[in-house]
Amino acid sequence: MKIAEDAFTILIVDDDEGHIELARRNLRRIAMSNPIVALQDGQRALDYVFRRGEFAQRENSPPLVLLDINMPGSINGIEVLRQIKSNPATRAVPVIMLTTTDDPREIKLCYELGCSVYITKPVDSLLFIEAIQRLGLFLQVIRLAAPEVFVQEARQ
Amino acid sequence: MKPPNTLLDLQFRLRLGLLVVLGVAGPVVFALMAFVTIGEVRTGANVNKQNHIAFNLARDFLNPSQSLMQTEVFFHRIRMARNPADIEQARQMLLAFRAGLETNHRYYQQAIPPGHLRDLAVDEAYASAEEWYNIAEREYLPEVERGGWQSAERIRTEKMDALVQRNLHTCQQVGELAEAWVASNQQQGATSGRSRIWQLVGVGLVILFFQILLGGMINSLVGRSTGRLQGTLDVLRRKNAEVETFVYIVSHDLRAPLVNLQGFVRELEESCGQLRMLAAERTQVLATSPAVRCQEMAKILDGDVATALRFISASATKFDRLINALLNLSRQGRQTYKWTLVDVNELVAQTIASMQQQFTESGASIRVDSLPQGFMDENSLSQVFSNLISNAIKYRSPDRPLHIEIGGAVEGESVHFWVRDNGLGLPESSKDRVFHAFQRFHPQRADGDGMGLALVQRIAERHGGRVWVESLEEIGSTFHFSVPASPVTTPC
């Protein structure tokens, strides 16, 4: 289901290869053939979203982020979410929390920080599909509305 | 480890009981004394009153000259009388004397308690006096008024004088008895009354002082044991929180491989479905040749199925490792420690020798300072150093050769060891999490189950000590391990 010509990239951030593979297969199953980028730590994920470091030259379009919380290193999923949502240039990027933790406090915190939806693993396929589709549409809409603004802000 | 059962301690109960008994005894004694004193004060007042009566008695009765004088004055007046007016004056005087007598009589009638003294003073003495006055009024005076001087004189000598004598005699007796009474009262009332009250106040203050002292002792005794209980409660609360955190961490670390297991089993089912369709002889959808179908099937088997199986197998292995690590950690908690005086220098040298291969491979250098001895469990201490050194080697920096320093010192009642390295270091935010189970910060650098430091912390706790880390990213870390020099009495 390619919604528009220049389809958005789906960024999967998870330290477990198996989980990444399962997410890929789920996306394939709902016929989403968008490009998928999988990263296994928070620092690289931020570099991707903010277009810096190794990803400074990537194509300038906001991704849809599937974010796990428990990752090794100093930057875990919550921190990634916080940084994305506190920066005006990237605040609009839709982030789906996809994680094993089901602690209500963590869920509340993520929603407060601005995640679009919080999904616990093992994944309920219907919820997953719905979330992707809805947010995918959302992404298309904001891009069509003000692409220039987004590009300029991201560069700051 | 059973927390010390302080409140039910026999010793504690005995001490507390003794203090309470003393504390109660004080006021009871004071109350009894007050009761007695009040009684005595009342007796004393009573005694004072009776003293007063006794004094009066002594005054009135031991002074015969006064009553004698009265009679003489009367007779003198009669003798000197020249006219009836003088006799009338004498009569009036007699009546006045009598009235005085009556007043006294009434006073002593109600003042003196019943007894011998009363009978004498009130009844007998007054009887004789009264009779004298009766005769004087009714017999003597009328005779005098009639002019019968001789018969009047006869009345006087025959009746009245005898009465006077009798009265004097009785008065003497009363006086003596009164004196004796006064004397005995004085003896009795020596310490009664006011001095008794001052005594009571003094004793009261002393008892009050002791009550305050006892109250303070009870307070501190209960306070100390409450303090110890509170301390035990705090330890238990902390441990409970730790267990809860541990269970939380573990359950989530176990969930990750489980997600893979479930997910890829479903993927396998999907793939099997596809294979089944391809294998079915009557297929309406795929109007393809068997050869093509076989190719498709091979693709699925080598692709999706192989991947799924790989992940399933890896997850099972991960499960196995995690459970082993947990068992190991739990085993640490249940092992019986053998407390001996450990030569730590020797122990560290042996540990390093057993890791010789890792040292050569990594090109690491190590320096060990002189280390203090301590009363510890040798096996677990060896594991502590082994884990810390192994971590230093695993998480060394690729930018510089690894150098490890091991040092130690005696600090008061503890022995303190540290392992310093110049490796990758830890981010500030992770320092408190680093000792939790399954925590790994640089998984890409080396293999590990994330339990090494959790084990070190457990060992430290069992010795009654603690661990902590100082670290700067890209500079290095120092892991500290401090335990009491001699084992605690209630190891946990």
XYZ file of C-alpha atoms in Angstrom:
648
model
C 0.000 0.000 0.000
C 2.182 2.749 -1.249
C 0.211 5.854 -0.448
C 2.153 8.336 -2.482
C 5.057 8.450 -4.844
C 7.775 9.499 -2.500
C 6.867 7.142 0.320
C 8.238 7.759 3.772
C 10.950 5.599 5.305
C 10.146 3.427 8.259
C 12.847 3.559 10.926
C 12.911 0.571 13.269
C 14.979 1.117 16.401
C 15.502 -2.101 18.353
C 18.540 -3.942 19.715
C 17.091 -7.400 19.051
C 17.568 -8.694 15.508
C 14.697 -11.109 15.861
C 12.294 -8.324 16.748
C 13.459 -6.272 13.790
C 12.889 -9.214 11.467
C 9.404 -9.797 12.896
C 8.548 -6.115 12.398
C 9.753 -6.296 8.790
C 7.601 -9.321 8.151
C 4.555 -7.698 9.730
C 4.990 -4.681 7.500
C 5.425 -6.887 4.447
C 2.244 -8.735 5.386
C 0.210 -5.553 5.234
C 1.783 -4.832 1.885
C 3.798 -1.865 2.998
C 6.707 -1.729 0.687
C 8.185 1.457 2.071
C 11.929 1.454 2.584
C 12.886 0.169 5.996
C 15.943 1.235 7.986
C 16.808 -0.807 11.081
C 19.158 0.562 13.739
C 20.183 -1.134 16.950
C 21.049 1.701 19.276
C 19.566 4.993 20.337
C 22.489 7.205 19.400
C 22.444 6.085 15.759
C 18.659 6.483 15.696
C 18.969 10.110 16.770
C 21.678 10.680 14.200
C 19.288 9.396 11.578
C 16.318 11.507 12.643
C 18.376 14.691 12.947
C 20.392 13.966 9.817
C 23.801 14.129 11.355
C 26.843 11.928 11.678
C 26.728 8.977 9.340
C 23.275 9.972 8.094
C 24.017 13.603 7.278
C 23.555 12.945 3.586
C 20.350 10.973 3.738
C 17.251 11.950 1.901
C 15.423 14.755 3.631
C 12.090 13.296 4.581
C 10.736 12.578 8.008
C 10.569 8.905 8.870
C 7.938 6.955 10.744
C 9.683 5.624 13.818
C 9.075 2.262 15.499
C 10.917 2.632 18.793
C 11.879 0.061 21.395
C 12.638 1.262 24.933
C 15.205 -1.170 26.371
C 18.430 -0.673 24.518
C 21.967 -0.872 25.845
C 24.158 2.161 26.011
C 23.401 5.506 27.532
C 20.518 6.425 25.252
C 17.418 4.272 25.623
C 14.112 4.591 23.785
C 12.609 7.096 26.209
C 15.543 9.412 25.719
C 15.252 9.093 21.942
C 11.555 9.975 22.181
C 12.274 12.929 24.409
C 14.884 14.376 22.072
C 12.736 13.922 18.978
C 9.674 15.517 20.557
C 11.438 18.400 22.242
C 12.979 19.677 19.045
C 10.535 21.820 17.015
C 12.061 20.648 13.751
C 11.334 17.013 14.476
C 8.344 17.227 16.780
C 5.955 16.233 14.051
C 7.722 12.943 13.392
C 5.314 10.168 14.331
C 6.775 7.732 16.860
C 5.246 4.359 17.656
C 6.600 2.843 20.862
C 7.016 -0.859 20.230
C 8.402 -2.491 23.339
C 8.106 -5.356 25.819
C 7.568 -3.092 28.836
C 3.954 -2.725 29.874
C 4.560 -0.685 33.019
C 1.714 1.870 33.222
C 4.139 4.521 34.412
C 6.308 4.063 31.356
C 3.245 4.162 29.103
C 2.046 7.352 30.726
C 5.468 8.930 30.406
C 5.713 8.067 26.728
C 2.317 9.555 25.961
C 3.221 12.631 27.949
C 6.418 12.988 25.951
C 4.353 12.874 22.792
C 4.446 9.401 21.289
C 1.672 8.654 18.838
C 0.819 5.236 20.152
C 2.306 2.701 22.578
C 2.228 -0.946 21.519
C 3.463 -3.790 23.713
C 5.209 -6.801 22.346
C 4.089 -9.486 21.540
C 2.242 -7.435 18.964
C -1.447 -7.356 18.391
C -1.416 -7.352 14.596
C -4.628 -5.393 14.116
C -3.478 -2.601 16.384
C -0.133 -2.532 14.668
C -1.615 -2.375 11.202
C -4.049 0.327 12.149
C -1.371 2.427 13.762
C 0.958 2.216 10.796
C -1.760 3.029 8.302
C -3.113 5.955 10.266
C 0.268 7.475 10.907
C 1.395 6.843 7.398
C -1.536 8.889 6.144
C -0.722 11.579 8.661
C 2.822 11.781 7.375
C 1.645 12.197 3.797
C -0.682 14.984 4.842
C 1.856 17.103 6.647
C 4.374 16.684 3.925
C 1.975 17.801 1.271
C 0.951 20.777 3.353
C 4.324 22.345 4.156
C 7.278 20.494 2.807
C 9.533 23.559 2.595
C 9.043 24.520 6.230
C 9.909 21.052 7.415
C 13.066 20.917 5.334
C 14.275 24.311 6.543
C 13.614 23.578 10.222
C 15.319 20.212 10.061
C 18.441 21.822 8.734
C 18.759 24.109 11.784
C 18.899 -14.227 57.999
C 16.463 -13.763 60.851
C 16.289 -10.164 62.091
C 17.149 -9.891 65.789
C 13.924 -10.421 67.689
C 14.589 -7.480 69.954
C 11.247 -6.721 71.517
C 10.684 -10.278 72.636
C 14.254 -10.608 73.888
C 14.180 -12.024 77.399
C 16.857 -9.643 78.555
C 15.009 -6.667 77.178
C 11.763 -7.786 78.757
C 13.417 -8.197 82.155
C 14.995 -4.755 82.049
C 11.847 -3.101 80.872
C 9.798 -4.931 83.503
C 12.167 -3.894 86.273
C 12.066 -0.262 85.216
C 8.267 -0.314 85.030
C 7.987 -1.902 88.481
C 10.298 0.742 89.958
C 8.424 3.425 88.143
C 5.121 2.250 89.572
C 6.507 1.553 93.044
C 7.663 5.134 93.484
C 4.296 6.831 93.248
C 2.645 4.070 95.274
C 5.152 4.561 98.089
C 4.669 8.294 97.871
C 0.889 7.892 98.035
C 1.146 5.692 101.093
C 3.473 8.167 102.790
C 1.150 11.029 101.972
C -1.737 9.091 103.418
C 0.166 8.393 106.606
C 1.356 11.976 106.833
C -2.129 13.359 106.430
C -3.240 11.055 109.197
C -0.407 12.188 111.355
C -1.019 15.834 110.586
C -4.600 15.412 111.689
C -3.489 13.579 114.783
C -0.985 16.336 115.317
C -3.671 18.960 115.071
C -5.717 16.936 117.423
C -2.764 16.623 119.724
C -2.249 20.368 119.598
C -5.818 20.938 120.538
C -5.563 18.520 123.383
C -2.319 20.109 124.435
C -4.187 23.342 124.685
C -6.850 21.747 126.856
C -4.220 20.094 128.959
C -2.492 23.445 129.455
C -5.765 25.004 130.482
C -6.431 22.177 132.863
C -3.033 22.514 134.406
C -3.499 26.238 134.735
C -6.961 25.986 136.215
C -6.439 23.077 138.497
C -2.875 23.344 139.592
C -3.479 26.755 140.978
C -5.284 26.124 144.250
C -4.390 29.528 145.563
C -6.875 31.101 143.151
C -9.862 29.102 144.312
C -8.765 29.328 147.923
C -8.449 33.043 147.456
C -11.944 33.223 146.163
C -13.357 31.550 149.244
C -11.258 33.706 151.547
C -12.325 36.858 149.729
C -15.939 35.799 150.182
C -15.610 35.115 153.862
C -13.653 38.307 154.362
C -16.424 40.303 152.728
C -18.973 38.669 155.009
C -16.912 39.479 158.084
C -16.418 43.045 157.022
C -20.082 43.464 156.206
C -21.676 46.376 158.294
C -25.015 46.451 156.573
C -27.283 44.305 154.364
C -25.976 46.113 151.301
C -22.495 44.724 151.959
C -23.972 41.237 152.364
C -25.803 41.694 149.111
C -22.496 42.650 147.451
C -20.961 39.476 148.852
C -23.844 37.448 147.413
C -23.386 39.032 143.991
C -19.680 38.221 144.107
C -20.504 34.620 145.011
C -22.860 34.397 142.052
C -20.172 35.798 139.760
C -17.666 33.236 141.000
C -20.270 30.539 140.440
C -20.977 31.718 136.902
C -17.242 31.491 136.189
C -17.236 27.982 137.584
C -20.182 27.080 135.390
C -18.393 28.344 132.281
C -15.316 26.313 133.079
C -17.434 23.318 133.827
C -19.149 23.470 130.498
C -15.859 23.965 128.656
C -14.182 20.993 130.196
C -17.307 18.932 129.830
C -16.970 19.028 126.029
C -13.209 19.480 125.775
C -11.856 16.578 127.772
C -12.218 13.155 126.208
C -14.014 10.565 128.337
C -11.799 8.869 130.880
C -10.472 9.048 134.357
C -9.280 12.601 133.935
C -12.660 13.693 132.821
C -14.426 12.076 135.657
C -12.167 13.793 138.081
C -11.999 17.209 136.449
C -15.509 17.533 135.188
C -17.520 15.587 137.652
C -15.821 15.279 140.978
C -14.010 18.588 141.138
C -17.055 20.482 140.122
C -19.317 18.432 142.300
C -17.489 19.520 145.406
C -17.236 23.095 144.232
C -20.889 23.180 143.315
C -21.903 21.820 146.637
C -19.820 24.489 148.401
C -21.591 27.198 146.438
C -24.978 25.635 147.156
C -24.336 25.591 150.889
C -22.900 29.082 150.725
C -25.966 30.408 148.935
C -28.703 28.497 150.590
C -27.465 27.963 154.116
C -24.579 30.205 155.003
C -25.773 33.465 153.557
C -29.344 33.237 154.859
C -27.908 32.566 158.381
C -25.694 35.589 158.041
C -28.586 37.697 156.864
C -30.633 36.516 159.830
C -27.719 37.417 162.062
C -27.025 33.910 163.222
C -23.255 34.296 163.184
C -22.541 31.342 165.334
C -24.599 28.865 163.311
C -23.142 30.360 160.125
C -19.693 29.752 161.518
C -20.675 26.233 162.432
C -21.884 25.610 158.846
C -18.589 26.871 157.579
C -16.365 24.733 159.715
C -18.456 21.585 159.569
C -19.423 21.498 155.925
C -17.745 24.094 153.785
C -14.132 23.684 154.810
C -14.312 19.948 154.267
C -15.606 20.547 150.802
C -12.764 22.937 150.105
C -10.293 20.320 151.237
C -11.897 17.697 149.109
C -11.921 20.003 146.117
C -8.283 20.903 146.614
C -7.375 17.274 146.756
C -9.247 16.541 143.535
C -7.749 19.552 141.835
C -4.304 18.363 142.817
C -4.993 15.053 141.206
C -6.371 16.666 138.060
C -3.395 18.964 137.897
C -0.960 16.101 138.129
C -2.813 14.122 135.508
C -2.941 17.180 133.237
C 0.797 17.664 133.614
C 1.399 14.070 132.689
C -0.879 14.483 129.704
C 1.014 17.548 128.550
C 4.286 15.677 128.884
C 3.094 12.720 126.847
C 1.644 15.031 124.192
C 4.903 16.823 123.884
C 6.653 13.549 123.260
C 4.070 12.549 120.695
C 3.849 15.813 118.844
C 7.578 16.294 118.579
C 7.728 15.350 114.921
C 4.106 15.653 113.916
C 2.517 18.455 112.032
C 4.552 20.832 109.958
C 7.894 19.031 110.076
C 6.137 15.932 108.760
C 4.850 17.899 105.800
C 8.328 19.119 104.926
C 9.578 15.543 105.154
C 6.867 14.483 102.767
C 7.727 17.253 100.309
C 11.367 16.214 100.427
C 10.575 12.570 99.788
C 8.156 13.608 97.066
C 10.860 15.551 95.249
C 13.280 12.645 95.476
C 10.690 10.242 94.142
C 9.821 12.696 91.352
C 13.477 12.923 90.422
C 13.723 9.161 90.261
C 10.540 8.950 88.213
C 12.034 11.304 85.665
C 15.231 9.278 85.657
C 13.366 6.011 85.257
C 11.175 7.515 82.560
C 14.283 8.566 80.717
C 15.804 5.114 81.032
C 12.657 3.391 79.826
C 12.461 5.860 76.970
C 16.018 5.235 75.853
C 15.680 1.477 76.277
C 12.536 1.334 74.163
C 13.961 3.931 71.845
C 17.085 1.922 71.234
C 15.238 -1.245 70.479
C 12.737 0.655 68.349
C 15.706 2.185 66.610
C 17.136 -1.238 65.961
C 13.763 -2.499 64.817
C 13.427 0.538 62.595
C 16.869 -0.165 61.205
C 15.909 -3.760 60.496
C 12.653 -2.566 58.954
C 14.539 -0.171 56.713
C 16.873 -2.933 55.608
C 13.916 -5.199 54.900
C 12.124 -2.447 53.004
C 15.194 -1.780 50.917
C 15.698 -5.455 50.227
C 12.064 -5.809 49.271
C 12.396 -2.931 46.836
C 15.505 -4.575 45.423
C 13.692 -7.864 44.971
C 10.846 -6.077 43.223
C 13.244 -4.283 40.908
C 15.024 -7.539 40.268
C 11.815 -9.374 39.424
C 10.816 -6.513 37.127
C 14.128 -6.476 35.292
C 14.253 -10.237 34.987
C 10.718 -10.627 33.770
C 11.316 -8.103 31.034
C 14.635 -9.538 30.033
C 12.956 -12.890 29.715
C 10.169 -11.456 27.647
C 12.430 -10.399 24.773
C 13.432 -13.914 23.674
C 9.857 -15.025 24.285
C 8.589 -12.467 21.770
C 10.966 -13.983 19.231
C 9.854 -17.514 20.029
C 6.174 -16.705 19.656
C 6.674 -14.465 16.665
C 8.765 -16.886 14.658
C 6.599 -19.859 15.509
C 3.759 -17.908 13.910
C 6.001 -17.135 10.966
C 6.722 -20.828 10.672
C 3.008 -21.538 10.655
C 2.612 -19.005 7.866
C 5.402 -20.569 5.884
C 3.931 -24.034 6.464
C 0.641 -22.749 5.136
C 2.311 -21.516 2.018
C 4.219 -24.773 1.611
C 1.032 -26.764 2.076
C -0.656 -24.786 -0.665
C 2.257 -25.339 -3.000
C 2.370 -29.042 -2.176
C -1.364 -29.653 -2.678
C -1.975 -31.573 -5.833
C -5.151 -29.815 -6.747
C -4.229 -26.183 -6.794
C -6.550 -23.794 -8.545
C -4.640 -20.638 -7.886
C -1.208 -21.611 -8.993
C -1.476 -23.104 -12.457
C 2.167 -23.864 -12.506
C 4.298 -26.847 -13.163
C 5.558 -29.051 -10.343
C 9.092 -27.953 -11.027
C 8.249 -24.327 -10.493
C 6.269 -25.191 -7.416
C 9.255 -27.108 -6.013
C 11.434 -24.107 -6.634
C 9.018 -21.902 -4.731
C 8.939 -24.342 -1.878
C 12.737 -24.496 -1.718
C 12.846 -20.713 -1.631
C 10.500 -20.623 1.311
C 12.380 -23.371 3.138
C 15.776 -21.799 2.646
C 14.532 -18.319 3.302
C 11.780 -17.658 5.762
C 11.762 -21.094 7.397
C 15.530 -21.160 7.903
C 15.476 -17.656 9.361
C 12.606 -18.490 11.665
C 14.323 -21.634 12.912
C 17.516 -19.728 13.496
C 15.787 -17.152 15.665
C 13.822 -19.786 17.563
C 16.978 -21.695 18.360
C 18.826 -18.532 19.406
C 15.950 -17.534 21.700
C 15.955 -20.920 23.384
C 19.689 -20.660 23.972
C 19.241 -17.168 25.364
C 16.592 -18.451 27.742
C 18.945 -21.141 28.891
C 21.733 -18.656 29.523
C 19.493 -16.256 31.389
C 18.136 -18.953 33.635
C 21.628 -20.221 34.374
C 22.779 -16.734 35.223
C 19.825 -16.300 37.567
C 20.500 -19.630 39.230
C 24.105 -18.640 39.669
C 23.139 -15.397 41.302
C 20.710 -17.154 43.589
C 23.312 -19.778 44.433
C 25.573 -16.980 45.602
C 22.942 -16.033 48.103
C 22.555 -19.533 49.478
C 26.138 -20.716 49.665
C 27.556 -21.131 53.149
C 30.512 -18.895 53.560
C 33.693 -20.071 55.235
C 35.080 -17.087 57.088
C 38.858 -17.154 57.164
C 41.628 -14.615 57.336
C 42.359 -14.217 53.621
C 45.747 -13.255 52.235
C 44.364 -11.015 49.510
C 47.737 -10.478 47.802
C 48.066 -14.226 47.304
C 44.465 -14.516 46.123
C 44.765 -11.749 43.518
C 48.052 -13.166 42.241
C 46.385 -16.549 41.751
C 43.399 -14.980 39.981
C 45.639 -13.072 37.577
C 47.682 -16.202 36.919
C 44.541 -18.129 35.975
C 43.598 -15.378 33.477
C 47.023 -15.313 31.851
C 45.698 -16.110 28.404
C 43.269 -13.176 28.396
C 46.062 -10.855 29.436
C 48.302 -11.977 26.607
C 45.513 -11.752 24.030
C 44.497 -8.244 25.017
C 48.009 -6.997 25.634
C 46.902 -5.625 28.963
C 49.236 -4.673 31.781
C 48.376 -4.896 35.426
C 49.856 -3.521 38.620
C 48.885 -4.731 42.080
C 49.670 -2.694 45.190
C 50.065 -4.223 48.617
C 46.618 -5.345 49.730
C 45.361 -5.655 53.327
C 44.138 -8.903 54.830
C 40.562 -9.410 55.827
C 38.175 -11.899 57.366
C 36.175 -13.014 54.329
C 35.024 -15.960 52.306
C 37.935 -16.834 50.043
C 35.947 -18.341 47.162
C 33.555 -15.468 46.654
C 36.300 -12.859 47.059
C 38.214 -14.631 44.320
C 35.123 -14.391 42.139
C 34.842 -10.649 42.810
C 38.360 -9.980 41.522
C 37.907 -12.387 38.658
C 34.735 -10.602 37.505
C 36.152 -7.105 37.889
C 39.370 -7.929 36.054
C 37.479 -9.785 33.348
C 35.185 -6.782 32.855
C 38.153 -4.462 32.575
C 39.607 -6.662 29.845
C 36.297 -7.042 28.016
C 35.434 -3.350 27.982
C 38.834 -1.924 27.259
C 39.134 1.008 24.919
C 40.292 0.320 21.362
C 42.205 3.617 21.380
C 44.793 2.738 24.004
C 46.395 -0.308 25.625
C 44.616 -1.519 28.721
C 46.242 -0.846 32.077
C 44.723 -2.176 35.285
C 45.597 -1.127 38.829
C 44.441 -2.997 41.903
C 44.762 -1.359 45.288
C 43.480 -1.670 48.801
C 43.497 -0.016 52.198
C 42.264 -0.442 55.727
C 39.710 2.239 56.612
C 38.607 2.166 60.209
C 36.761 -1.103 60.644
C 36.561 -1.906 56.936
C 38.878 -3.144 54.253
C 38.512 -1.397 50.920
C 39.678 -2.732 47.537
C 39.498 -1.142 44.111
C 40.109 -2.163 40.520
C 40.949 0.746 38.237
C 41.106 0.615 34.432
C 41.529 3.009 31.520
C 38.797 1.462 29.388
C 35.521 2.623 27.881
C 34.059 4.020 31.056
C 30.352 4.392 31.842
C 27.913 7.219 31.165
C 26.871 9.203 34.245
C 23.214 8.228 33.980
C 23.976 4.520 34.036
C 26.139 4.385 37.133
C 23.396 3.295 39.517
C 21.965 0.762 37.091
C 25.263 -0.926 36.396
C 25.037 -3.311 39.357
C 21.570 -4.544 38.427
C 21.148 -7.947 36.842
C 21.310 -8.202 33.057
C 22.527 -4.657 32.596
C 24.905 -4.362 29.669
C 26.197 -1.125 28.281
C 28.532 -2.158 25.516
C 27.125 -5.382 24.178
C 28.874 -4.893 20.855
C 32.288 -5.049 22.505
C 32.076 -8.435 24.151
C 29.883 -11.330 25.130
C 28.357 -11.458 28.523
C 25.143 -12.070 30.386
C 25.197 -8.853 32.361
C 25.403 -10.665 35.691
C 29.043 -10.167 36.643
C 28.532 -6.973 38.618
C 25.236 -8.130 40.125
C 27.159 -11.055 41.523
C 29.866 -8.780 42.906
C 27.231 -6.678 44.640
C 25.557 -9.753 46.112
C 28.875 -10.966 47.483
C 29.573 -7.561 49.009
C 26.158 -7.535 50.657
C 26.650 -10.967 52.154
C 29.862 -9.753 53.721
C 27.960 -6.791 55.153
C 29.751 -4.363 52.835
C 29.045 -2.467 49.632
C 30.228 -1.737 46.096
C 30.257 1.412 44.040
C 31.817 2.739 40.858
C 33.571 5.905 39.760
C 33.725 6.354 36.029
C 34.247 8.804 33.205
C 33.327 7.928 29.657
C 36.341 7.384 27.440
C 38.684 7.759 30.439
C 38.082 4.668 32.501
C 36.394 3.226 35.577
C 37.267 2.339 39.147
C 35.184 -0.322 40.843
C 35.236 -0.213 44.656
C 34.537 -3.081 47.035
C 34.433 -2.426 50.777
C 33.655 -4.920 53.542
C 33.981 -4.967 57.333
C 37.339 -6.284 58.446
C 35.691 -8.879 60.643
C 32.480 -10.673 59.812
C 29.180 -9.190 61.038
C 27.333 -11.188 63.677
C 24.202 -11.623 61.612
C 25.350 -12.318 58.074
C 22.519 -12.321 55.618
